[in-house]
């Protein structure tokens, strides 16, 4: 049996100290290698909270999150950071590129943190930018790029370590329709060509419908599941 790339088992999350709010309620989710999953639902339904738990950027109040067969619960902060860097990639609505570095240098950062020699990281960064159709941006800094170009560089950075799972939180939310379509095409290509699993939070139902599975969240629970084309 294939090990899920990420799995949430009866996950719950409560926020707040004096006034507590249960934002996730006994959520179960399993994502297979190469699977493209979209999380949809109204604001406050728990989508981003679930995504951050899957990315072990936060800890559940109850239940457990497993990444590539490893229970993240018992891990300390350094072990969790290493697991994220080795297995996961992240794309957010805002690119969070470092303005003082070129596109190539921004893409190199996850590899350098993993211990990849600088020359090798540089070569892989160039190849990744070329794979995404933006080799000409290698020497440019973020301030010299359009919003769409910056987001594509952030995707290159996210996949530089060839993660098993890419997590995206509203990756097209800050883009115009043309650049949003380009980003979605890149996601589909990475899923199909690289066999990379993806979980994407989006408010765009048209984009969500392009995922293999579309999950609808409401009040902290997954309440609907749809396959592509349904």
JSON list of C-alpha atoms in Angstrom, two decimals:
[
{"chain": "A", "resi": 1, "resn": "UNK", "atom": "CA", "xyz": [0.00, 0.00, 0.00]},
{"chain": "A", "resi": 2, "resn": "UNK", "atom": "CA", "xyz": [1.33, 3.44, -0.97]},
{"chain": "A", "resi": 3, "resn": "UNK", "atom": "CA", "xyz": [2.21, 5.70, 1.95]},
{"chain": "A", "resi": 4, "resn": "UNK", "atom": "CA", "xyz": [0.27, 9.00, 1.82]},
{"chain": "A", "resi": 5, "resn": "UNK", "atom": "CA", "xyz": [2.42, 12.06, 1.29]},
{"chain": "A", "resi": 6, "resn": "UNK", "atom": "CA", "xyz": [0.49, 13.80, 4.05]},
{"chain": "A", "resi": 7, "resn": "UNK", "atom": "CA", "xyz": [-2.28, 12.62, 6.33]},
{"chain": "A", "resi": 8, "resn": "UNK", "atom": "CA", "xyz": [-4.45, 14.32, 8.94]},
{"chain": "A", "resi": 9, "resn": "UNK", "atom": "CA", "xyz": [-5.99, 11.98, 11.47]},
{"chain": "A", "resi": 10, "resn": "UNK", "atom": "CA", "xyz": [-8.92, 13.33, 13.51]},
{"chain": "A", "resi": 11, "resn": "UNK", "atom": "CA", "xyz": [-7.26, 16.74, 13.58]},
{"chain": "A", "resi": 12, "resn": "UNK", "atom": "CA", "xyz": [-8.76, 19.53, 15.65]},
{"chain": "A", "resi": 13, "resn": "UNK", "atom": "CA", "xyz": [-7.53, 23.05, 16.32]},
{"chain": "A", "resi": 14, "resn": "UNK", "atom": "CA", "xyz": [-8.68, 25.46, 19.01]},
{"chain": "A", "resi": 15, "resn": "UNK", "atom": "CA", "xyz": [-7.53, 29.08, 18.93]},
{"chain": "A", "resi": 16, "resn": "UNK", "atom": "CA", "xyz": [-7.66, 31.69, 21.65]},
{"chain": "A", "resi": 17, "resn": "UNK", "atom": "CA", "xyz": [-6.89, 31.79, 25.35]},
{"chain": "A", "resi": 18, "resn": "UNK", "atom": "CA", "xyz": [-9.79, 33.38, 27.23]},
{"chain": "A", "resi": 19, "resn": "UNK", "atom": "CA", "xyz": [-12.32, 33.01, 24.40]},
{"chain": "A", "resi": 20, "resn": "UNK", "atom": "CA", "xyz": [-11.70, 29.71, 22.67]},
{"chain": "A", "resi": 21, "resn": "UNK", "atom": "CA", "xyz": [-12.76, 29.03, 19.09]},
{"chain": "A", "resi": 22, "resn": "UNK", "atom": "CA", "xyz": [-12.77, 25.56, 17.59]},
{"chain": "A", "resi": 23, "resn": "UNK", "atom": "CA", "xyz": [-11.64, 26.23, 14.02]},
{"chain": "A", "resi": 24, "resn": "UNK", "atom": "CA", "xyz": [-11.07, 22.59, 12.98]},
{"chain": "A", "resi": 25, "resn": "UNK", "atom": "CA", "xyz": [-13.16, 19.65, 14.13]},
{"chain": "A", "resi": 26, "resn": "UNK", "atom": "CA", "xyz": [-11.98, 16.04, 13.72]},
{"chain": "A", "resi": 27, "resn": "UNK", "atom": "CA", "xyz": [-10.70, 16.44, 10.17]},
{"chain": "A", "resi": 28, "resn": "UNK", "atom": "CA", "xyz": [-9.44, 13.37, 8.32]},
{"chain": "A", "resi": 29, "resn": "UNK", "atom": "CA", "xyz": [-7.55, 13.84, 5.06]},
{"chain": "A", "resi": 30, "resn": "UNK", "atom": "CA", "xyz": [-5.11, 11.69, 3.11]},
{"chain": "A", "resi": 31, "resn": "UNK", "atom": "CA", "xyz": [-3.23, 12.87, 0.02]},
{"chain": "A", "resi": 32, "resn": "UNK", "atom": "CA", "xyz": [-1.55, 10.33, -2.25]},
{"chain": "A", "resi": 33, "resn": "UNK", "atom": "CA", "xyz": [1.71, 10.87, -4.17]},
{"chain": "A", "resi": 34, "resn": "UNK", "atom": "CA", "xyz": [1.07, 12.97, -7.28]},
{"chain": "A", "resi": 35, "resn": "UNK", "atom": "CA", "xyz": [-2.48, 13.90, -6.24]},
{"chain": "A", "resi": 36, "resn": "UNK", "atom": "CA", "xyz": [-3.74, 17.47, -6.73]},
{"chain": "A", "resi": 37, "resn": "UNK", "atom": "CA", "xyz": [-6.27, 18.50, -4.05]},
{"chain": "A", "resi": 38, "resn": "UNK", "atom": "CA", "xyz": [-8.09, 21.84, -3.79]},
{"chain": "A", "resi": 39, "resn": "UNK", "atom": "CA", "xyz": [-9.56, 23.13, -0.52]},
{"chain": "A", "resi": 40, "resn": "UNK", "atom": "CA", "xyz": [-12.48, 25.51, -0.96]},
{"chain": "A", "resi": 41, "resn": "UNK", "atom": "CA", "xyz": [-15.07, 27.16, 1.28]},
{"chain": "A", "resi": 42, "resn": "UNK", "atom": "CA", "xyz": [-16.05, 30.52, 2.70]},
{"chain": "A", "resi": 43, "resn": "UNK", "atom": "CA", "xyz": [-13.62, 32.65, 4.70]},
{"chain": "A", "resi": 44, "resn": "UNK", "atom": "CA", "xyz": [-13.32, 31.28, 8.21]},
{"chain": "A", "resi": 45, "resn": "UNK", "atom": "CA", "xyz": [-14.20, 27.72, 7.20]},
{"chain": "A", "resi": 46, "resn": "UNK", "atom": "CA", "xyz": [-10.79, 26.40, 8.30]},
{"chain": "A", "resi": 47, "resn": "UNK", "atom": "CA", "xyz": [-9.01, 26.00, 4.95]},
{"chain": "A", "resi": 48, "resn": "UNK", "atom": "CA", "xyz": [-5.81, 27.87, 5.73]},
{"chain": "A", "resi": 49, "resn": "UNK", "atom": "CA", "xyz": [-5.69, 26.51, 9.28]},
{"chain": "A", "resi": 50, "resn": "UNK", "atom": "CA", "xyz": [-5.77, 22.98, 7.87]},
{"chain": "A", "resi": 51, "resn": "UNK", "atom": "CA", "xyz": [-3.12, 23.84, 5.28]},
{"chain": "A", "resi": 52, "resn": "UNK", "atom": "CA", "xyz": [-0.78, 25.19, 7.95]},
{"chain": "A", "resi": 53, "resn": "UNK", "atom": "CA", "xyz": [-1.24, 22.02, 9.99]},
{"chain": "A", "resi": 54, "resn": "UNK", "atom": "CA", "xyz": [-0.51, 19.84, 6.95]},
{"chain": "A", "resi": 55, "resn": "UNK", "atom": "CA", "xyz": [2.64, 21.90, 6.43]},
{"chain": "A", "resi": 56, "resn": "UNK", "atom": "CA", "xyz": [3.59, 21.43, 10.11]},
{"chain": "A", "resi": 57, "resn": "UNK", "atom": "CA", "xyz": [3.78, 25.20, 10.48]},
{"chain": "A", "resi": 58, "resn": "UNK", "atom": "CA", "xyz": [1.34, 24.82, 13.39]},
{"chain": "A", "resi": 59, "resn": "UNK", "atom": "CA", "xyz": [0.45, 22.02, 15.80]},
{"chain": "A", "resi": 60, "resn": "UNK", "atom": "CA", "xyz": [-3.04, 20.53, 16.15]},
{"chain": "A", "resi": 61, "resn": "UNK", "atom": "CA", "xyz": [-4.86, 20.77, 19.47]},
{"chain": "A", "resi": 62, "resn": "UNK", "atom": "CA", "xyz": [-5.93, 17.16, 18.98]},
{"chain": "A", "resi": 63, "resn": "UNK", "atom": "CA", "xyz": [-5.24, 14.42, 16.46]},
{"chain": "A", "resi": 64, "resn": "UNK", "atom": "CA", "xyz": [-2.05, 13.97, 14.44]},
{"chain": "A", "resi": 65, "resn": "UNK", "atom": "CA", "xyz": [-0.43, 14.96, 11.15]},
{"chain": "A", "resi": 66, "resn": "UNK", "atom": "CA", "xyz": [1.81, 12.50, 9.32]},
{"chain": "A", "resi": 67, "resn": "UNK", "atom": "CA", "xyz": [4.24, 13.55, 6.57]},
{"chain": "A", "resi": 68, "resn": "UNK", "atom": "CA", "xyz": [5.54, 10.77, 4.33]},
{"chain": "A", "resi": 69, "resn": "UNK", "atom": "CA", "xyz": [4.90, 8.21, 7.05]},
{"chain": "A", "resi": 70, "resn": "UNK", "atom": "CA", "xyz": [6.38, 10.28, 9.90]},
{"chain": "A", "resi": 71, "resn": "UNK", "atom": "CA", "xyz": [4.24, 11.44, 12.82]},
{"chain": "A", "resi": 72, "resn": "UNK", "atom": "CA", "xyz": [5.11, 15.13, 13.20]},
{"chain": "A", "resi": 73, "resn": "UNK", "atom": "CA", "xyz": [3.63, 15.34, 16.71]},
{"chain": "A", "resi": 74, "resn": "UNK", "atom": "CA", "xyz": [6.61, 14.11, 18.76]},
{"chain": "A", "resi": 75, "resn": "UNK", "atom": "CA", "xyz": [9.18, 16.09, 16.73]},
{"chain": "A", "resi": 76, "resn": "UNK", "atom": "CA", "xyz": [10.89, 19.13, 18.23]},
{"chain": "A", "resi": 77, "resn": "UNK", "atom": "CA", "xyz": [11.08, 22.43, 16.34]},
{"chain": "A", "resi": 78, "resn": "UNK", "atom": "CA", "xyz": [14.40, 21.64, 14.64]},
{"chain": "A", "resi": 79, "resn": "UNK", "atom": "CA", "xyz": [13.18, 18.22, 13.51]},
{"chain": "A", "resi": 80, "resn": "UNK", "atom": "CA", "xyz": [9.96, 19.73, 12.18]},
{"chain": "A", "resi": 81, "resn": "UNK", "atom": "CA", "xyz": [11.94, 22.37, 10.27]},
{"chain": "A", "resi": 82, "resn": "UNK", "atom": "CA", "xyz": [14.13, 19.67, 8.73]},
{"chain": "A", "resi": 83, "resn": "UNK", "atom": "CA", "xyz": [11.07, 17.63, 7.73]},
{"chain": "A", "resi": 84, "resn": "UNK", "atom": "CA", "xyz": [9.50, 20.69, 6.10]},
{"chain": "A", "resi": 85, "resn": "UNK", "atom": "CA", "xyz": [12.67, 21.54, 4.19]},
{"chain": "A", "resi": 86, "resn": "UNK", "atom": "CA", "xyz": [13.18, 17.96, 2.99]},
{"chain": "A", "resi": 87, "resn": "UNK", "atom": "CA", "xyz": [9.61, 17.01, 2.09]},
{"chain": "A", "resi": 88, "resn": "UNK", "atom": "CA", "xyz": [7.48, 20.14, 1.62]},
{"chain": "A", "resi": 89, "resn": "UNK", "atom": "CA", "xyz": [7.30, 23.25, -0.54]},
{"chain": "A", "resi": 90, "resn": "UNK", "atom": "CA", "xyz": [5.16, 26.33, 0.11]},
{"chain": "A", "resi": 91, "resn": "UNK", "atom": "CA", "xyz": [3.58, 28.97, -2.13]},
{"chain": "A", "resi": 92, "resn": "UNK", "atom": "CA", "xyz": [1.60, 31.81, -0.57]},
{"chain": "A", "resi": 93, "resn": "UNK", "atom": "CA", "xyz": [-0.58, 34.62, -1.90]},
{"chain": "A", "resi": 94, "resn": "UNK", "atom": "CA", "xyz": [2.35, 37.01, -1.39]},
{"chain": "A", "resi": 95, "resn": "UNK", "atom": "CA", "xyz": [5.64, 35.79, -2.75]},
{"chain": "A", "resi": 96, "resn": "UNK", "atom": "CA", "xyz": [7.88, 36.60, 0.27]},
{"chain": "A", "resi": 97, "resn": "UNK", "atom": "CA", "xyz": [10.98, 36.80, -1.91]},
{"chain": "A", "resi": 98, "resn": "UNK", "atom": "CA", "xyz": [14.03, 38.41, -0.33]},
{"chain": "A", "resi": 99, "resn": "UNK", "atom": "CA", "xyz": [14.47, 41.77, -2.06]},
{"chain": "A", "resi": 100, "resn": "UNK", "atom": "CA", "xyz": [18.24, 41.95, -1.68]},
{"chain": "A", "resi": 101, "resn": "UNK", "atom": "CA", "xyz": [18.77, 38.69, -3.59]},
{"chain": "A", "resi": 102, "resn": "UNK", "atom": "CA", "xyz": [18.35, 37.79, -7.25]},
{"chain": "A", "resi": 103, "resn": "UNK", "atom": "CA", "xyz": [15.76, 35.26, -8.43]},
{"chain": "A", "resi": 104, "resn": "UNK", "atom": "CA", "xyz": [18.48, 32.62, -8.69]},
{"chain": "A", "resi": 105, "resn": "UNK", "atom": "CA", "xyz": [19.68, 33.33, -5.15]},
{"chain": "A", "resi": 106, "resn": "UNK", "atom": "CA", "xyz": [16.13, 33.21, -3.78]},
{"chain": "A", "resi": 107, "resn": "UNK", "atom": "CA", "xyz": [15.61, 29.81, -5.40]},
{"chain": "A", "resi": 108, "resn": "UNK", "atom": "CA", "xyz": [18.95, 28.58, -3.98]},
{"chain": "A", "resi": 109, "resn": "UNK", "atom": "CA", "xyz": [18.02, 29.33, -0.36]},
{"chain": "A", "resi": 110, "resn": "UNK", "atom": "CA", "xyz": [16.07, 26.10, 0.42]},
{"chain": "A", "resi": 111, "resn": "UNK", "atom": "CA", "xyz": [18.85, 24.02, -1.14]},
{"chain": "A", "resi": 112, "resn": "UNK", "atom": "CA", "xyz": [21.57, 25.78, 0.82]},
{"chain": "A", "resi": 113, "resn": "UNK", "atom": "CA", "xyz": [19.61, 25.19, 4.03]},
{"chain": "A", "resi": 114, "resn": "UNK", "atom": "CA", "xyz": [19.53, 21.51, 3.11]},
{"chain": "A", "resi": 115, "resn": "UNK", "atom": "CA", "xyz": [23.32, 21.46, 2.77]},
{"chain": "A", "resi": 116, "resn": "UNK", "atom": "CA", "xyz": [23.55, 21.41, -1.04]},
{"chain": "A", "resi": 117, "resn": "UNK", "atom": "CA", "xyz": [26.92, 22.86, -2.17]},
{"chain": "A", "resi": 118, "resn": "UNK", "atom": "CA", "xyz": [26.58, 26.40, -3.56]},
{"chain": "A", "resi": 119, "resn": "UNK", "atom": "CA", "xyz": [27.71, 25.53, -7.11]},
{"chain": "A", "resi": 120, "resn": "UNK", "atom": "CA", "xyz": [25.23, 22.66, -7.31]},
{"chain": "A", "resi": 121, "resn": "UNK", "atom": "CA", "xyz": [22.46, 24.82, -5.84]},
{"chain": "A", "resi": 122, "resn": "UNK", "atom": "CA", "xyz": [23.16, 27.52, -8.42]},
{"chain": "A", "resi": 123, "resn": "UNK", "atom": "CA", "xyz": [22.95, 25.04, -11.29]},
{"chain": "A", "resi": 124, "resn": "UNK", "atom": "CA", "xyz": [19.74, 23.51, -10.00]},
{"chain": "A", "resi": 125, "resn": "UNK", "atom": "CA", "xyz": [18.22, 26.95, -9.46]},
{"chain": "A", "resi": 126, "resn": "UNK", "atom": "CA", "xyz": [18.92, 27.91, -13.08]},
{"chain": "A", "resi": 127, "resn": "UNK", "atom": "CA", "xyz": [17.39, 24.63, -14.31]},
{"chain": "A", "resi": 128, "resn": "UNK", "atom": "CA", "xyz": [14.30, 25.17, -12.15]},
{"chain": "A", "resi": 129, "resn": "UNK", "atom": "CA", "xyz": [13.78, 28.69, -13.48]},
{"chain": "A", "resi": 130, "resn": "UNK", "atom": "CA", "xyz": [14.19, 27.33, -17.01]},
{"chain": "A", "resi": 131, "resn": "UNK", "atom": "CA", "xyz": [11.64, 24.58, -16.29]},
{"chain": "A", "resi": 132, "resn": "UNK", "atom": "CA", "xyz": [9.12, 27.25, -15.33]},
{"chain": "A", "resi": 133, "resn": "UNK", "atom": "CA", "xyz": [9.86, 29.24, -18.48]},
{"chain": "A", "resi": 134, "resn": "UNK", "atom": "CA", "xyz": [11.60, 32.18, -16.79]},
{"chain": "A", "resi": 135, "resn": "UNK", "atom": "CA", "xyz": [15.39, 31.67, -17.22]},
{"chain": "A", "resi": 136, "resn": "UNK", "atom": "CA", "xyz": [15.79, 35.34, -18.10]},
{"chain": "A", "resi": 137, "resn": "UNK", "atom": "CA", "xyz": [14.84, 36.32, -14.54]},
{"chain": "A", "resi": 138, "resn": "UNK", "atom": "CA", "xyz": [17.81, 34.56, -12.91]},
{"chain": "A", "resi": 139, "resn": "UNK", "atom": "CA", "xyz": [19.81, 37.74, -12.31]},
{"chain": "A", "resi": 140, "resn": "UNK", "atom": "CA", "xyz": [16.91, 40.07, -11.50]},
{"chain": "A", "resi": 141, "resn": "UNK", "atom": "CA", "xyz": [15.87, 41.12, -8.03]},
{"chain": "A", "resi": 142, "resn": "UNK", "atom": "CA", "xyz": [12.18, 41.08, -7.01]},
{"chain": "A", "resi": 143, "resn": "UNK", "atom": "CA", "xyz": [11.88, 44.85, -7.46]},
{"chain": "A", "resi": 144, "resn": "UNK", "atom": "CA", "xyz": [12.76, 44.39, -11.12]},
{"chain": "A", "resi": 145, "resn": "UNK", "atom": "CA", "xyz": [9.95, 41.88, -11.76]},
{"chain": "A", "resi": 146, "resn": "UNK", "atom": "CA", "xyz": [6.20, 42.04, -12.26]},
{"chain": "A", "resi": 147, "resn": "UNK", "atom": "CA", "xyz": [3.86, 40.46, -9.72]},
{"chain": "A", "resi": 148, "resn": "UNK", "atom": "CA", "xyz": [3.31, 37.44, -11.93]},
{"chain": "A", "resi": 149, "resn": "UNK", "atom": "CA", "xyz": [7.05, 36.96, -12.41]},
{"chain": "A", "resi": 150, "resn": "UNK", "atom": "CA", "xyz": [7.65, 37.19, -8.67]},
{"chain": "A", "resi": 151, "resn": "UNK", "atom": "CA", "xyz": [5.03, 34.52, -8.02]},
{"chain": "A", "resi": 152, "resn": "UNK", "atom": "CA", "xyz": [6.61, 32.21, -10.59]},
{"chain": "A", "resi": 153, "resn": "UNK", "atom": "CA", "xyz": [9.99, 32.67, -8.92]},
{"chain": "A", "resi": 154, "resn": "UNK", "atom": "CA", "xyz": [8.38, 31.83, -5.58]},
{"chain": "A", "resi": 155, "resn": "UNK", "atom": "CA", "xyz": [7.06, 28.61, -7.15]},
{"chain": "A", "resi": 156, "resn": "UNK", "atom": "CA", "xyz": [10.55, 27.83, -8.41]},
{"chain": "A", "resi": 157, "resn": "UNK", "atom": "CA", "xyz": [11.86, 28.31, -4.87]},
{"chain": "A", "resi": 158, "resn": "UNK", "atom": "CA", "xyz": [9.13, 26.04, -3.51]},
{"chain": "A", "resi": 159, "resn": "UNK", "atom": "CA", "xyz": [10.02, 23.16, -5.83]},
{"chain": "A", "resi": 160, "resn": "UNK", "atom": "CA", "xyz": [13.81, 23.63, -5.78]},
{"chain": "A", "resi": 161, "resn": "UNK", "atom": "CA", "xyz": [14.31, 20.78, -3.31]},
{"chain": "A", "resi": 162, "resn": "UNK", "atom": "CA", "xyz": [11.95, 18.56, -5.33]},
{"chain": "A", "resi": 163, "resn": "UNK", "atom": "CA", "xyz": [9.48, 18.21, -2.44]},
{"chain": "A", "resi": 164, "resn": "UNK", "atom": "CA", "xyz": [7.00, 15.39, -2.27]},
{"chain": "A", "resi": 165, "resn": "UNK", "atom": "CA", "xyz": [4.21, 17.84, -1.45]},
{"chain": "A", "resi": 166, "resn": "UNK", "atom": "CA", "xyz": [3.53, 21.42, -2.52]},
{"chain": "A", "resi": 167, "resn": "UNK", "atom": "CA", "xyz": [1.19, 23.46, -0.29]},
{"chain": "A", "resi": 168, "resn": "UNK", "atom": "CA", "xyz": [-0.33, 26.61, -1.79]},
{"chain": "A", "resi": 169, "resn": "UNK", "atom": "CA", "xyz": [-2.43, 29.20, 0.05]},
{"chain": "A", "resi": 170, "resn": "UNK", "atom": "CA", "xyz": [-4.41, 31.37, -2.40]},
{"chain": "A", "resi": 171, "resn": "UNK", "atom": "CA", "xyz": [-1.47, 31.36, -4.87]},
{"chain": "A", "resi": 172, "resn": "UNK", "atom": "CA", "xyz": [-3.42, 33.31, -7.51]},
{"chain": "A", "resi": 173, "resn": "UNK", "atom": "CA", "xyz": [-5.19, 35.68, -5.10]},
{"chain": "A", "resi": 174, "resn": "UNK", "atom": "CA", "xyz": [-2.82, 38.60, -5.74]},
{"chain": "A", "resi": 175, "resn": "UNK", "atom": "CA", "xyz": [-2.58, 38.15, -9.53]},
{"chain": "A", "resi": 176, "resn": "UNK", "atom": "CA", "xyz": [-4.53, 39.35, -12.55]},
{"chain": "A", "resi": 177, "resn": "UNK", "atom": "CA", "xyz": [-6.47, 36.79, -14.55]},
{"chain": "A", "resi": 178, "resn": "UNK", "atom": "CA", "xyz": [-3.72, 36.22, -17.13]},
{"chain": "A", "resi": 179, "resn": "UNK", "atom": "CA", "xyz": [-0.98, 35.55, -14.57]},
{"chain": "A", "resi": 180, "resn": "UNK", "atom": "CA", "xyz": [-3.38, 33.51, -12.42]},
{"chain": "A", "resi": 181, "resn": "UNK", "atom": "CA", "xyz": [-4.03, 31.23, -15.41]},
{"chain": "A", "resi": 182, "resn": "UNK", "atom": "CA", "xyz": [-0.27, 30.85, -15.98]},
{"chain": "A", "resi": 183, "resn": "UNK", "atom": "CA", "xyz": [0.25, 29.81, -12.35]},
{"chain": "A", "resi": 184, "resn": "UNK", "atom": "CA", "xyz": [-2.54, 27.25, -12.53]},
{"chain": "A", "resi": 185, "resn": "UNK", "atom": "CA", "xyz": [-1.05, 25.78, -15.69]},
{"chain": "A", "resi": 186, "resn": "UNK", "atom": "CA", "xyz": [2.28, 25.46, -13.88]},
{"chain": "A", "resi": 187, "resn": "UNK", "atom": "CA", "xyz": [0.61, 23.62, -11.01]},
{"chain": "A", "resi": 188, "resn": "UNK", "atom": "CA", "xyz": [-1.09, 21.19, -13.36]},
{"chain": "A", "resi": 189, "resn": "UNK", "atom": "CA", "xyz": [2.18, 20.60, -15.22]},
{"chain": "A", "resi": 190, "resn": "UNK", "atom": "CA", "xyz": [4.10, 19.94, -11.98]},
{"chain": "A", "resi": 191, "resn": "UNK", "atom": "CA", "xyz": [1.46, 17.49, -10.81]},
{"chain": "A", "resi": 192, "resn": "UNK", "atom": "CA", "xyz": [1.40, 15.63, -14.13]},
{"chain": "A", "resi": 193, "resn": "UNK", "atom": "CA", "xyz": [5.06, 15.80, -15.15]},
{"chain": "A", "resi": 194, "resn": "UNK", "atom": "CA", "xyz": [6.85, 15.70, -11.81]},
{"chain": "A", "resi": 195, "resn": "UNK", "atom": "CA", "xyz": [4.42, 13.51, -9.88]},
{"chain": "A", "resi": 196, "resn": "UNK", "atom": "CA", "xyz": [4.32, 16.10, -7.10]},
{"chain": "A", "resi": 197, "resn": "UNK", "atom": "CA", "xyz": [1.38, 16.02, -4.69]},
{"chain": "A", "resi": 198, "resn": "UNK", "atom": "CA", "xyz": [-0.34, 19.37, -4.13]},
{"chain": "A", "resi": 199, "resn": "UNK", "atom": "CA", "xyz": [-2.85, 20.85, -1.73]},
{"chain": "A", "resi": 200, "resn": "UNK", "atom": "CA", "xyz": [-4.15, 24.28, -2.75]},
{"chain": "A", "resi": 201, "resn": "UNK", "atom": "CA", "xyz": [-6.44, 26.63, -0.85]},
{"chain": "A", "resi": 202, "resn": "UNK", "atom": "CA", "xyz": [-8.43, 28.80, -3.25]},
{"chain": "A", "resi": 203, "resn": "UNK", "atom": "CA", "xyz": [-11.61, 30.88, -3.47]},
{"chain": "A", "resi": 204, "resn": "UNK", "atom": "CA", "xyz": [-11.63, 30.46, -7.26]},
{"chain": "A", "resi": 205, "resn": "UNK", "atom": "CA", "xyz": [-14.05, 27.64, -8.05]},
{"chain": "A", "resi": 206, "resn": "UNK", "atom": "CA", "xyz": [-12.92, 27.46, -11.68]},
{"chain": "A", "resi": 207, "resn": "UNK", "atom": "CA", "xyz": [-9.34, 26.80, -10.61]},
{"chain": "A", "resi": 208, "resn": "UNK", "atom": "CA", "xyz": [-10.44, 24.41, -7.87]},
{"chain": "A", "resi": 209, "resn": "UNK", "atom": "CA", "xyz": [-12.36, 22.37, -10.46]},
{"chain": "A", "resi": 210, "resn": "UNK", "atom": "CA", "xyz": [-9.06, 21.67, -12.26]},
{"chain": "A", "resi": 211, "resn": "UNK", "atom": "CA", "xyz": [-7.73, 19.69, -9.29]},
{"chain": "A", "resi": 212, "resn": "UNK", "atom": "CA", "xyz": [-8.17, 15.91, -9.14]},
{"chain": "A", "resi": 213, "resn": "UNK", "atom": "CA", "xyz": [-10.15, 16.35, -5.92]},
{"chain": "A", "resi": 214, "resn": "UNK", "atom": "CA", "xyz": [-12.05, 19.37, -4.66]},
{"chain": "A", "resi": 215, "resn": "UNK", "atom": "CA", "xyz": [-12.89, 19.44, -0.96]},
{"chain": "A", "resi": 216, "resn": "UNK", "atom": "CA", "xyz": [-15.41, 21.91, 0.44]},
{"chain": "A", "resi": 217, "resn": "UNK", "atom": "CA", "xyz": [-14.97, 23.06, 4.03]},
{"chain": "A", "resi": 218, "resn": "UNK", "atom": "CA", "xyz": [-17.59, 24.56, 6.32]},
{"chain": "A", "resi": 219, "resn": "UNK", "atom": "CA", "xyz": [-17.35, 25.40, 10.02]},
{"chain": "A", "resi": 220, "resn": "UNK", "atom": "CA", "xyz": [-14.09, 23.53, 10.47]},
{"chain": "A", "resi": 221, "resn": "UNK", "atom": "CA", "xyz": [-15.11, 20.32, 8.71]},
{"chain": "A", "resi": 222, "resn": "UNK", "atom": "CA", "xyz": [-14.80, 18.83, 5.23]},
{"chain": "A", "resi": 223, "resn": "UNK", "atom": "CA", "xyz": [-18.44, 18.59, 4.17]},
{"chain": "A", "resi": 224, "resn": "UNK", "atom": "CA", "xyz": [-18.21, 17.77, 0.45]},
{"chain": "A", "resi": 225, "resn": "UNK", "atom": "CA", "xyz": [-15.80, 16.01, -1.89]},
{"chain": "A", "resi": 226, "resn": "UNK", "atom": "CA", "xyz": [-15.84, 16.20, -5.69]},
{"chain": "A", "resi": 227, "resn": "UNK", "atom": "CA", "xyz": [-13.70, 14.50, -8.32]},
{"chain": "A", "resi": 228, "resn": "UNK", "atom": "CA", "xyz": [-12.52, 16.47, -11.35]},
{"chain": "A", "resi": 229, "resn": "UNK", "atom": "CA", "xyz": [-15.40, 17.06, -13.72]},
{"chain": "A", "resi": 230, "resn": "UNK", "atom": "CA", "xyz": [-18.14, 16.61, -11.09]}
]
